[in-house]
XYZ file of N, CA, C and O in Angstrom:
576
model
N -16.906 10.862 -8.068
C -15.573 10.383 -7.779
C -14.831 10.181 -9.100
O -15.361 9.603 -10.036
N -13.617 10.669 -9.157
C -12.751 10.463 -10.315
C -11.624 9.532 -9.893
O -10.898 9.818 -8.932
N -11.495 8.413 -10.602
C -10.472 7.420 -10.280
C -9.555 7.267 -11.482
O -10.015 7.141 -12.611
N -8.249 7.292 -11.221
C -7.248 7.115 -12.267
C -6.134 6.241 -11.723
O -5.862 6.241 -10.523
N -5.457 5.552 -12.633
C -4.246 4.848 -12.233
C -3.270 4.834 -13.380
O -3.646 4.994 -14.551
N -1.992 4.653 -13.022
C -0.929 4.651 -14.022
C 0.221 3.806 -13.495
O 0.434 3.716 -12.277
N 0.947 3.199 -14.414
C 2.175 2.490 -14.063
C 3.339 3.430 -14.324
O 3.422 4.059 -15.390
N 4.238 3.517 -13.344
C 5.427 4.360 -13.473
C 6.652 3.467 -13.355
O 6.775 2.687 -12.395
N 7.549 3.582 -14.299
C 8.749 2.762 -14.322
C 9.814 3.363 -13.399
O 10.871 3.812 -13.844
N 9.467 3.402 -12.130
C 10.367 3.890 -11.082
C 9.882 3.274 -9.771
O 8.687 3.022 -9.609
N 10.794 3.050 -8.868
C 10.465 2.433 -7.586
C 9.535 3.330 -6.770
O 9.558 4.560 -6.921
N 8.723 2.731 -5.880
C 7.830 3.533 -5.039
C 8.550 4.645 -4.267
O 8.013 5.743 -4.140
N 9.762 4.398 -3.794
C 10.474 5.451 -3.056
C 10.791 6.643 -3.956
O 10.792 7.788 -3.497
N 11.025 6.390 -5.232
C 11.303 7.478 -6.172
C 10.029 8.275 -6.451
O 10.051 9.516 -6.452
N 8.922 7.580 -6.691
C 7.649 8.270 -6.922
C 7.263 9.053 -5.675
O 6.852 10.211 -5.752
N 7.456 8.433 -4.516
C 7.139 9.109 -3.257
C 7.995 10.356 -3.068
O 7.530 11.368 -2.538
N 9.242 10.297 -3.520
C 10.125 11.466 -3.404
C 9.568 12.647 -4.191
O 9.638 13.797 -3.743
N 8.995 12.384 -5.370
C 8.378 13.464 -6.156
C 7.169 14.012 -5.399
O 7.007 15.226 -5.263
N 6.326 13.112 -4.881
C 5.142 13.554 -4.138
C 5.508 14.299 -2.862
O 4.734 15.127 -2.377
N 6.674 14.014 -2.303
C 7.123 14.665 -1.070
C 7.769 16.018 -1.314
O 8.094 16.735 -0.370
N 7.960 16.363 -2.568
C 8.547 17.642 -2.958
C 7.417 18.606 -3.301
O 6.859 18.564 -4.399
N 7.044 19.452 -2.350
C 5.913 20.363 -2.558
C 6.096 21.205 -3.815
O 5.131 21.482 -4.524
N 7.313 21.594 -4.120
C 7.566 22.414 -5.300
C 7.248 21.719 -6.610
O 7.006 22.378 -7.617
N 7.212 20.388 -6.606
C 6.951 19.656 -7.845
C 5.480 19.690 -8.257
O 5.168 19.402 -9.411
N 4.572 20.032 -7.353
C 3.149 19.974 -7.678
C 2.772 20.904 -8.832
O 1.910 20.565 -9.630
N 3.430 22.030 -8.948
C 3.151 22.929 -10.081
C 3.624 22.317 -11.398
O 3.135 22.683 -12.459
N 4.547 21.359 -11.322
C 5.054 20.702 -12.531
C 4.178 19.545 -12.994
O 4.192 19.195 -14.165
N 3.451 18.931 -12.069
C 2.680 17.764 -12.503
C 1.171 17.891 -12.341
O 0.427 17.212 -13.041
N 0.675 18.737 -11.473
C -0.771 18.872 -11.299
C -1.308 19.867 -12.325
O -0.950 21.054 -12.293
N -2.156 19.387 -13.209
C -2.755 20.252 -14.223
C -3.624 21.292 -13.520
O -4.459 20.953 -12.684
N -3.401 22.553 -13.848
C -4.155 23.648 -13.245
C -3.371 24.407 -12.195
O -3.702 25.546 -11.887
N -2.338 23.768 -11.639
C -1.508 24.469 -10.652
C -0.567 25.405 -11.393
O 0.159 24.994 -12.293
N -0.605 26.657 -11.029
C 0.217 27.665 -11.689
C 1.601 27.752 -11.057
O 2.612 27.738 -11.742
N 1.644 27.850 -9.731
C 2.917 27.887 -9.023
C 2.694 27.549 -7.561
O 1.582 27.664 -7.039
N 3.773 27.144 -6.912
C 3.766 26.890 -5.474
C 4.376 28.128 -4.833
O 5.504 28.506 -5.134
N 3.595 28.771 -3.962
C 4.024 30.021 -3.354
C 4.894 29.806 -2.127
O 5.785 30.605 -1.842
N 4.643 28.698 -1.405
C 5.384 28.421 -0.171
C 5.006 27.018 0.279
O 3.998 26.471 -0.182
N 5.791 26.457 1.186
C 5.479 25.140 1.746
C 6.016 25.054 3.161
O 7.063 25.637 3.473
N 5.284 24.350 4.005
C 5.773 24.095 5.356
C 7.022 23.227 5.259
O 7.065 22.295 4.442
N 8.036 23.503 6.083
C 9.278 22.727 5.984
C 9.096 21.241 6.281
O 9.864 20.420 5.804
N 8.068 20.878 7.055
C 7.868 19.471 7.408
C 7.012 18.702 6.394
O 6.706 17.542 6.601
N 6.622 19.342 5.279
C 5.835 18.660 4.259
C 6.571 17.402 3.812
O 7.770 17.473 3.572
N 5.926 16.244 3.729
C 4.502 15.925 3.759
C 3.984 15.355 5.088
O 3.119 14.475 5.089
N 4.450 15.848 6.201
C 3.927 15.378 7.490
C 2.439 15.725 7.600
O 1.977 16.734 7.046
N 1.710 14.890 8.315
C 0.276 15.137 8.509
C 0.085 16.523 9.124
O 0.785 16.905 10.066
N -0.832 17.294 8.538
C -1.111 18.653 8.995
C -0.304 19.722 8.288
O -0.635 20.903 8.369
N 0.753 19.323 7.585
C 1.564 20.319 6.872
C 0.839 20.734 5.593
O -0.059 20.053 5.107
N 1.273 21.875 5.042
C 0.611 22.456 3.870
C 1.630 22.988 2.875
O 2.744 23.328 3.240
N 1.159 23.082 1.639
C 1.853 23.939 0.688
C 0.813 24.893 0.130
O -0.377 24.603 0.090
N 1.288 26.075 -0.244
C 0.412 27.157 -0.671
C 0.599 27.330 -2.182
O 1.716 27.494 -2.658
N -0.507 27.264 -2.898
C -0.439 27.237 -4.351
C -1.268 28.348 -4.972
O -2.081 28.996 -4.326
N -1.016 28.496 -6.257
C -1.790 29.434 -7.070
C -2.283 28.653 -8.281
O -1.535 27.884 -8.883
N -3.561 28.830 -8.607
C -4.151 28.180 -9.767
C -4.787 29.233 -10.658
O -5.098 30.337 -10.215
N -4.981 28.885 -11.924
C -5.652 29.789 -12.847
C -4.725 30.336 -13.902
O -3.559 29.978 -13.996
N -5.292 31.230 -14.697
C -4.565 31.897 -15.780
C -4.735 33.398 -15.562
O -5.854 33.878 -15.401
N -3.610 34.159 -15.536
C -3.735 35.598 -15.315
C -4.697 36.227 -16.301
O -4.720 35.821 -17.462
N -5.490 37.141 -15.898
C -5.517 37.778 -14.583
C -6.398 37.048 -13.572
O -6.548 37.500 -12.446
N -6.962 35.908 -13.922
C -7.836 35.169 -13.020
C -7.057 34.071 -12.309
O -6.986 32.941 -12.792
N -6.434 34.426 -11.193
C -5.680 33.458 -10.406
C -6.220 33.445 -8.983
O -6.713 34.455 -8.479
N -6.129 32.273 -8.367
C -6.572 32.092 -6.984
C -5.423 31.544 -6.162
O -4.696 30.652 -6.608
N -5.277 32.064 -4.962
C -4.286 31.564 -4.017
C -4.996 30.769 -2.934
O -5.990 31.232 -2.373
N -4.495 29.585 -2.645
C -5.056 28.776 -1.567
C -3.991 27.790 -1.123
O -2.812 28.006 -1.367
N -4.400 26.700 -0.481
C -3.418 25.747 0.018
C -3.931 24.313 -0.075
O -5.117 24.068 -0.249
N -2.988 23.389 0.056
C -3.266 21.959 0.115
C -2.654 21.447 1.402
O -1.518 21.792 1.737
N -3.423 20.625 2.115
C -3.004 20.106 3.425
C -2.909 18.589 3.393
O -3.727 17.920 2.765
N -1.925 18.048 4.101
C -1.760 16.599 4.199
C -2.690 16.069 5.292
O -2.615 16.501 6.442
N -3.573 15.142 4.902
C -4.492 14.516 5.858
C -3.931 13.206 6.405
O -4.095 12.905 7.590
N -3.311 12.408 5.526
C -2.703 11.138 5.923
C -1.449 10.925 5.093
O -1.387 11.334 3.939
N -0.471 10.249 5.710
C 0.774 9.999 5.000
C 1.435 8.756 5.560
O 1.620 8.636 6.765
N 1.764 7.826 4.667
C 2.541 6.644 5.018
C 3.601 6.464 3.938
O 3.276 6.186 2.785
N 4.856 6.638 4.311
C 5.960 6.498 3.367
C 6.143 5.031 3.020
O 6.202 4.228 3.931
N 6.306 4.619 1.799
C 6.113 5.331 0.548
C 4.797 4.962 -0.138
O 4.713 5.003 -1.356
N 3.769 4.587 0.629
C 2.605 3.980 -0.010
C 1.329 4.813 -0.045
O 0.428 4.493 -0.816
N 1.217 5.862 0.753
C -0.053 6.587 0.800
C 0.170 8.063 1.110
O 0.938 8.419 1.986
N -0.578 8.897 0.375
C -0.617 10.333 0.644
C -2.037 10.806 0.340
O -2.519 10.648 -0.781
N -2.699 11.329 1.362
C -4.055 11.842 1.184
C -4.027 13.333 1.489
O -3.550 13.757 2.547
N -4.535 14.109 0.540
C -4.467 15.566 0.600
C -5.864 16.178 0.554
O -6.769 15.617 -0.059
N -5.989 17.351 1.164
C -7.188 18.180 0.987
C -6.716 19.419 0.239
O -5.967 20.242 0.763
N -7.143 19.521 -1.017
C -6.736 20.638 -1.882
C -7.861 21.655 -1.920
O -8.995 21.318 -2.257
N -7.531 22.891 -1.603
C -8.530 23.952 -1.597
C -8.291 24.905 -2.758
O -7.158 25.275 -3.045
N -9.391 25.292 -3.381
C -9.383 26.326 -4.409
C -10.655 27.133 -4.209
O -11.613 27.013 -4.956
N -10.655 27.881 -3.132
C -11.847 28.678 -2.813
C -11.961 29.851 -3.765
O -10.933 30.403 -4.165
N -13.114 30.214 -4.189
C -14.432 29.808 -3.703
C -15.005 28.600 -4.431
O -16.153 28.240 -4.223
N -14.201 27.934 -5.264
C -14.736 26.871 -6.106
C -14.874 25.531 -5.415
O -15.640 24.699 -5.854
N -14.132 25.307 -4.366
C -14.333 24.042 -3.681
C -13.076 23.456 -3.090
O -11.987 24.019 -3.151
N -13.288 22.292 -2.512
C -12.238 21.537 -1.848
C -12.309 20.100 -2.340
O -13.398 19.536 -2.453
N -11.153 19.530 -2.624
C -11.103 18.147 -3.088
C -10.259 17.324 -2.125
O -9.265 17.799 -1.575
N -10.664 16.093 -1.956
C -9.866 15.115 -1.206
C -9.195 14.231 -2.250
O -9.881 13.587 -3.063
N -7.877 14.240 -2.256
C -7.099 13.510 -3.254
C -6.327 12.405 -2.543
O -5.502 12.676 -1.680
N -6.640 11.176 -2.915
C -6.059 9.994 -2.298
C -5.092 9.366 -3.295
O -5.506 8.916 -4.367
N -3.813 9.373 -2.963
C -2.769 8.799 -3.812
C -2.213 7.560 -3.124
O -1.739 7.648 -1.984
N -2.288 6.414 -3.813
C -1.775 5.149 -3.283
C -0.711 4.631 -4.228
O -0.903 4.615 -5.443
N 0.401 4.202 -3.661
C 1.514 3.679 -4.431
C 1.729 2.229 -4.049
O 1.771 1.899 -2.860
N 1.868 1.358 -5.045
C 2.122 -0.057 -4.799
C 3.213 -0.531 -5.749
O 3.182 -0.237 -6.946
N 4.178 -1.264 -5.188
C 5.231 -1.838 -6.025
C 4.603 -2.805 -7.020
O 3.702 -3.571 -6.681
N 5.071 -2.715 -8.265
C 4.603 -3.614 -9.317
C 5.793 -3.876 -10.234
O 6.223 -2.971 -10.954
N 6.314 -5.079 -10.178
C 7.517 -5.382 -10.937
C 8.640 -4.473 -10.456
O 8.847 -4.302 -9.261
N 9.321 -3.840 -11.409
C 10.403 -2.920 -11.053
C 9.891 -1.501 -10.823
O 10.662 -0.614 -10.484
N 8.589 -1.295 -11.002
C 8.034 0.051 -10.917
C 6.963 0.201 -9.859
O 6.940 -0.512 -8.854
N 6.062 1.140 -10.130
C 5.031 1.518 -9.164
C 3.698 1.689 -9.861
O 3.616 2.333 -10.913
N 2.664 1.164 -9.285
C 1.293 1.419 -9.717
C 0.772 2.535 -8.819
O 0.759 2.408 -7.598
N 0.380 3.653 -9.421
C -0.169 4.784 -8.680
C -1.667 4.831 -8.933
O -2.110 4.840 -10.086
N -2.427 4.862 -7.843
C -3.886 4.981 -7.917
C -4.275 6.310 -7.292
O -3.892 6.603 -6.167
N -5.032 7.083 -8.045
C -5.435 8.421 -7.609
C -6.956 8.502 -7.622
O -7.587 8.262 -8.647
N -7.521 8.852 -6.471
C -8.963 9.021 -6.361
C -9.226 10.429 -5.862
O -8.641 10.853 -4.862
N -10.089 11.147 -6.563
C -10.417 12.522 -6.174
C -11.924 12.630 -5.978
O -12.705 12.262 -6.853
N -12.297 13.122 -4.794
C -13.706 13.328 -4.451
C -13.868 14.709 -3.847
O -12.892 15.336 -3.423
N -15.105 15.155 -3.772
C -15.391 16.437 -3.124
C -14.942 16.358 -1.666
O -15.174 15.362 -0.989
N -14.308 17.429 -1.208
C -13.768 17.444 0.143
C -14.669 18.045 1.190
O -14.357 17.996 2.375
N -15.776 18.623 0.785
C -16.722 19.200 1.738
C -18.100 19.278 1.075
O -18.240 19.042 -0.126
N -19.090 19.606 1.864
C -20.466 19.617 1.355
C -20.671 20.592 0.197
O -21.239 20.214 -0.825
N -20.225 21.854 0.284
C -20.427 22.754 -0.862
C -19.750 22.258 -2.139
O -20.262 22.447 -3.239
N -18.619 21.587 -2.000
C -17.901 21.094 -3.176
C -18.654 19.983 -3.883
O -18.457 19.756 -5.073
N -19.510 19.287 -3.173
C -20.282 18.213 -3.804
C -21.194 18.750 -4.903
O -21.595 18.019 -5.797
N -21.503 20.039 -4.839
C -22.300 20.650 -5.902
C -21.487 20.782 -7.191
O -22.038 20.762 -8.288
N -20.156 20.943 -7.033
C -19.278 21.096 -8.199
C -18.648 19.780 -8.632
O -18.527 19.515 -9.818
N -18.198 18.982 -7.655
C -17.548 17.706 -7.957
C -18.589 16.605 -7.844
O -18.861 16.100 -6.773
N -19.179 16.262 -8.962
C -20.251 15.280 -8.977
C -20.165 14.489 -10.271
O -19.189 14.577 -11.006
N -21.177 13.731 -10.577
C -21.156 12.893 -11.785
C -20.992 13.709 -13.057
O -20.450 13.213 -14.036
N -21.453 14.943 -13.040
C -21.318 15.788 -14.222
C -19.866 16.221 -14.415
O -19.332 16.201 -15.522
N -19.211 16.598 -13.330
C -17.834 17.087 -13.431
C -16.790 15.980 -13.375
O -15.647 16.186 -13.764
N -17.167 14.788 -12.892
C -16.194 13.699 -12.766
C -15.426 13.402 -14.051
O -14.210 13.201 -13.997
N -16.070 13.374 -15.228
C -15.284 13.115 -16.451
C -14.216 14.178 -16.709
O -13.126 13.861 -17.201
N -14.493 15.425 -16.366
C -13.494 16.490 -16.540
C -12.341 16.309 -15.562
O -11.170 16.471 -15.932
N -12.663 15.993 -14.310
C -11.626 15.761 -13.304
C -10.803 14.537 -13.701
O -9.569 14.546 -13.600
N -11.477 13.495 -14.167
C -10.773 12.294 -14.611
C -9.790 12.630 -15.737
O -8.621 12.226 -15.695
N -10.232 13.378 -16.736
C -9.374 13.747 -17.864
C -8.185 14.587 -17.397
O -7.051 14.371 -17.847
N -8.435 15.520 -16.492
C -7.330 16.332 -15.950
C -6.331 15.442 -15.225
O -5.119 15.595 -15.369
N -6.829 14.482 -14.458
C -5.940 13.632 -13.678
C -5.177 12.627 -14.544
O -4.075 12.211 -14.170
N -5.725 12.250 -15.697
C -4.961 11.429 -16.645
C -3.695 12.185 -17.015
O -2.581 11.649 -16.954
N -3.853 13.433 -17.390
C -2.695 14.252 -17.789
C -1.752 14.506 -16.609
O -0.532 14.440 -16.760
N -2.323 14.750 -15.431
C -1.487 14.979 -14.242
C -0.625 13.756 -13.948
O 0.579 13.885 -13.680
N -1.202 12.564 -14.000
C -0.432 11.355 -13.722
C 0.618 11.091 -14.799
O 1.694 10.571 -14.500
N 0.351 11.475 -16.031
C 1.371 11.355 -17.081
C 2.560 12.258 -16.763
O 3.721 11.880 -16.951
N 2.262 13.452 -16.268
C 3.335 14.381 -15.877
C 4.110 13.843 -14.678
O 5.337 13.958 -14.617
N 3.389 13.273 -13.706
C 4.045 12.671 -12.539
C 4.968 11.544 -12.997
O 6.109 11.431 -12.519
N 4.495 10.723 -13.925
C 5.322 9.631 -14.447
C 6.612 10.177 -15.068
O 7.707 9.671 -14.804
N 6.481 11.218 -15.862
C 7.676 11.804 -16.507
C 8.676 12.280 -15.459
O 9.877 12.002 -15.558
N 8.191 12.978 -14.430
C 9.084 13.482 -13.382
C 9.760 12.338 -12.631
O 10.972 12.373 -12.386
N 8.981 11.334 -12.244
C 9.529 10.230 -11.461
C 10.509 9.396 -12.274
O 11.569 9.006 -11.768
N 10.185 9.135 -13.528
C 11.076 8.327 -14.352
C 12.384 9.058 -14.656
O 13.440 8.427 -14.735
N 12.327 10.372 -14.784
C 13.567 11.125 -14.997
C 14.373 11.247 -13.709
O 15.589 11.330 -13.751
N 13.689 11.285 -12.568
C 14.390 11.340 -11.288
C 15.079 10.026 -11.001
O 16.165 9.994 -10.441
N 14.392 8.922 -11.348
C 14.914 7.575 -11.061
C 16.107 7.246 -11.935
O 16.947 6.486 -11.622
């Protein structure tokens, strides 16, 4: 399990607005190359956005699906990057002062992924998510 948190100097509704914009994921998620498409109802439960990860010529196309969503405090996603695995990404937003405390927990999303997302890989996922949350902070603070 990789756990990260960050304080963002923007209200929870502003941070949630960034998370609700499927197109923004390529701007803040480290490793996401581009967003190819998104369901119009994103981030409704069951909706998806379709992404591309990697560096040319090694790119993979897959999707991320919304498992749970509560405006503006919770978004739980299942991110797929087959054949490498599936991750369950739990994003929690809590008001803190004038801003938002964002807590991000990433775990393996299925049994085969547990072989890749484990104690050995957790430090790498944690480091990637530190940078991702810094990017999210930049987007949200500029939006706010």
